Amino acid sequence: MATVIGVIKPMRNFAWLIRNSFDGIVAWTQTHRAGGLVEALNGLFHVTKRQARGRFCFETMRVLLLRIAAGLDFARINPHAAEPTCLPAARVRPRTGASKRRHSVPP
């Protein structure tokens, strides 16, 4: 009885996987293309959202997405384009209280 349950559970999981992925499987059999292109575009969009830095209007997103996708280099026409737009914040840990100190403070 234990062997039957041990065989049925993986088969049930496999059937569940096929049922949930059926549309993708059918699309792949018709086109023989994986979803890698869509995932790559999704990654480009996420990079664009990070570079937009809160300026979420359609024109800004469109221009940044096209610039990233095309791999344009504006340093040739604008010497300041190679410089970062904002400097990274210094990673300084604040010293708060004696409990954070490693050594005793002399009087």
mmCIF file of C-alpha atoms in Angstrom:
data_model
loop_
_atom_site.group_PDB
_atom_site.id
_atom_site.type_symbol
_atom_site.label_atom_id
_atom_site.label_comp_id
_atom_site.label_asym_id
_atom_site.label_seq_id
_atom_site.Cartn_x
_atom_site.Cartn_y
_atom_site.Cartn_z
ATOM 1 C CA MET A 1 0.000 0.000 0.000
ATOM 2 C CA ALA A 2 2.859 2.379 0.813
ATOM 3 C CA THR A 3 4.441 1.838 -2.609
ATOM 4 C CA VAL A 4 1.171 2.692 -4.377
ATOM 5 C CA ILE A 5 0.906 5.990 -2.500
ATOM 6 C CA GLY A 6 4.580 6.669 -3.153
ATOM 7 C CA VAL A 7 3.955 6.266 -6.900
ATOM 8 C CA ILE A 8 0.649 8.136 -7.084
ATOM 9 C CA LYS A 9 1.815 11.322 -5.346
ATOM 10 C CA PRO A 10 4.587 12.165 -7.887
ATOM 11 C CA MET A 11 2.193 11.360 -10.748
ATOM 12 C CA ARG A 12 -0.414 13.680 -9.234
ATOM 13 C CA ASN A 13 2.194 16.445 -8.896
ATOM 14 C CA PHE A 14 3.240 15.945 -12.517
ATOM 15 C CA ALA A 15 -0.388 16.106 -13.694
ATOM 16 C CA TRP A 16 -0.860 19.316 -11.704
ATOM 17 C CA LEU A 17 2.269 20.785 -13.326
ATOM 18 C CA ILE A 18 1.033 19.912 -16.824
ATOM 19 C CA ARG A 19 -2.426 21.323 -16.117
ATOM 20 C CA ASN A 20 -1.044 24.640 -14.835
ATOM 21 C CA SER A 21 1.505 24.964 -17.667
ATOM 22 C CA PHE A 22 -0.714 23.721 -20.481
ATOM 23 C CA ASP A 23 -1.008 27.054 -22.325
ATOM 24 C CA GLY A 24 2.755 27.535 -22.338
ATOM 25 C CA ILE A 25 3.349 23.975 -23.518
ATOM 26 C CA VAL A 26 0.882 24.365 -26.390
ATOM 27 C CA ALA A 27 2.413 27.727 -27.368
ATOM 28 C CA TRP A 28 5.890 26.180 -27.424
ATOM 29 C CA THR A 29 4.774 23.256 -29.598
ATOM 30 C CA GLN A 30 3.282 25.670 -32.131
ATOM 31 C CA THR A 31 6.147 28.209 -32.295
ATOM 32 C CA HIS A 32 9.129 26.290 -30.822
ATOM 33 C CA ARG A 33 10.119 29.440 -28.955
ATOM 34 C CA ALA A 34 10.566 29.684 -25.233
ATOM 35 C CA GLY A 35 9.531 32.618 -23.060
ATOM 36 C CA GLY A 36 13.103 33.901 -22.857
ATOM 37 C CA LEU A 37 12.410 36.923 -25.040
ATOM 38 C CA VAL A 38 9.523 38.003 -22.852
ATOM 39 C CA GLU A 39 11.644 37.501 -19.736
ATOM 40 C CA ALA A 40 14.448 39.568 -21.284
ATOM 41 C CA LEU A 41 12.034 42.405 -22.051
ATOM 42 C CA ASN A 42 10.677 42.167 -18.519
ATOM 43 C CA GLY A 43 14.225 42.475 -17.178
ATOM 44 C CA LEU A 44 14.830 45.534 -19.354
ATOM 45 C CA PHE A 45 11.649 47.093 -18.035
ATOM 46 C CA HIS A 46 12.743 46.528 -14.426
ATOM 47 C CA VAL A 47 16.126 48.130 -15.150
ATOM 48 C CA THR A 48 14.290 51.054 -16.710
ATOM 49 C CA LYS A 49 12.101 51.458 -13.632
ATOM 50 C CA ARG A 50 15.201 51.584 -11.429
ATOM 51 C CA GLN A 51 16.865 54.170 -13.655
ATOM 52 C CA ALA A 52 13.750 56.350 -13.852
ATOM 53 C CA ARG A 53 14.142 57.047 -10.111
ATOM 54 C CA GLY A 54 10.554 58.006 -9.393
ATOM 55 C CA ARG A 55 9.900 59.958 -12.585
ATOM 56 C CA PHE A 56 7.138 57.642 -13.709
ATOM 57 C CA CYS A 57 5.650 59.242 -16.773
ATOM 58 C CA PHE A 58 5.146 57.395 -20.023
ATOM 59 C CA GLU A 59 7.581 59.501 -22.070
ATOM 60 C CA THR A 60 10.431 59.100 -19.579
ATOM 61 C CA MET A 61 9.906 55.352 -19.354
ATOM 62 C CA ARG A 62 9.704 55.025 -23.137
ATOM 63 C CA VAL A 63 12.908 57.000 -23.737
ATOM 64 C CA LEU A 64 14.827 55.103 -21.048
ATOM 65 C CA LEU A 65 13.554 51.739 -22.294
ATOM 66 C CA LEU A 66 14.604 52.526 -25.857
ATOM 67 C CA ARG A 67 18.006 53.782 -24.671
ATOM 68 C CA ILE A 68 18.664 50.638 -22.631
ATOM 69 C CA ALA A 69 17.349 48.268 -25.300
ATOM 70 C CA ALA A 70 19.387 49.919 -28.045
ATOM 71 C CA GLY A 71 22.502 50.200 -25.876
ATOM 72 C CA LEU A 72 23.050 53.826 -26.845
ATOM 73 C CA ASP A 73 26.120 55.602 -25.535
ATOM 74 C CA PHE A 74 25.572 59.332 -25.080
ATOM 75 C CA ALA A 75 29.120 59.996 -23.850
ATOM 76 C CA ARG A 76 30.244 60.944 -27.380
ATOM 77 C CA ILE A 77 27.802 63.841 -27.679
ATOM 78 C CA ASN A 78 27.491 64.742 -23.988
ATOM 79 C CA PRO A 79 30.630 64.499 -21.833
ATOM 80 C CA HIS A 80 28.535 64.523 -18.644
ATOM 81 C CA ALA A 81 26.541 61.452 -19.684
ATOM 82 C CA ALA A 82 29.339 59.131 -18.541
ATOM 83 C CA GLU A 83 29.180 60.550 -15.013
ATOM 84 C CA PRO A 84 26.656 59.157 -12.551
ATOM 85 C CA THR A 85 23.648 61.390 -11.994
ATOM 86 C CA CYS A 86 23.804 60.992 -8.233
ATOM 87 C CA LEU A 87 26.646 59.794 -6.067
ATOM 88 C CA PRO A 88 26.074 56.634 -4.056
ATOM 89 C CA ALA A 89 25.371 57.251 -0.406
ATOM 90 C CA ALA A 90 28.209 56.496 1.956
ATOM 91 C CA ARG A 91 27.627 53.357 3.953
ATOM 92 C CA VAL A 92 28.316 54.623 7.445
ATOM 93 C CA ARG A 93 26.932 52.870 10.471
ATOM 94 C CA PRO A 94 25.740 55.320 13.103
ATOM 95 C CA ARG A 95 27.159 54.878 16.577
ATOM 96 C CA THR A 96 24.189 54.722 18.874
ATOM 97 C CA GLY A 97 24.761 53.969 22.514
ATOM 98 C CA ALA A 98 27.326 52.052 24.513
ATOM 99 C CA SER A 99 25.792 48.696 23.642
ATOM 100 C CA LYS A 100 27.081 49.003 20.076
ATOM 101 C CA ARG A 101 30.654 49.817 21.120
ATOM 102 C CA ARG A 102 33.216 47.055 21.016
ATOM 103 C CA HIS A 103 35.660 48.645 23.418
ATOM 104 C CA SER A 104 35.105 50.437 26.665
ATOM 105 C CA VAL A 105 35.309 54.207 26.588
ATOM 106 C CA PRO A 106 38.003 55.673 28.860
ATOM 107 C CA PRO A 107 36.764 58.163 31.498
#
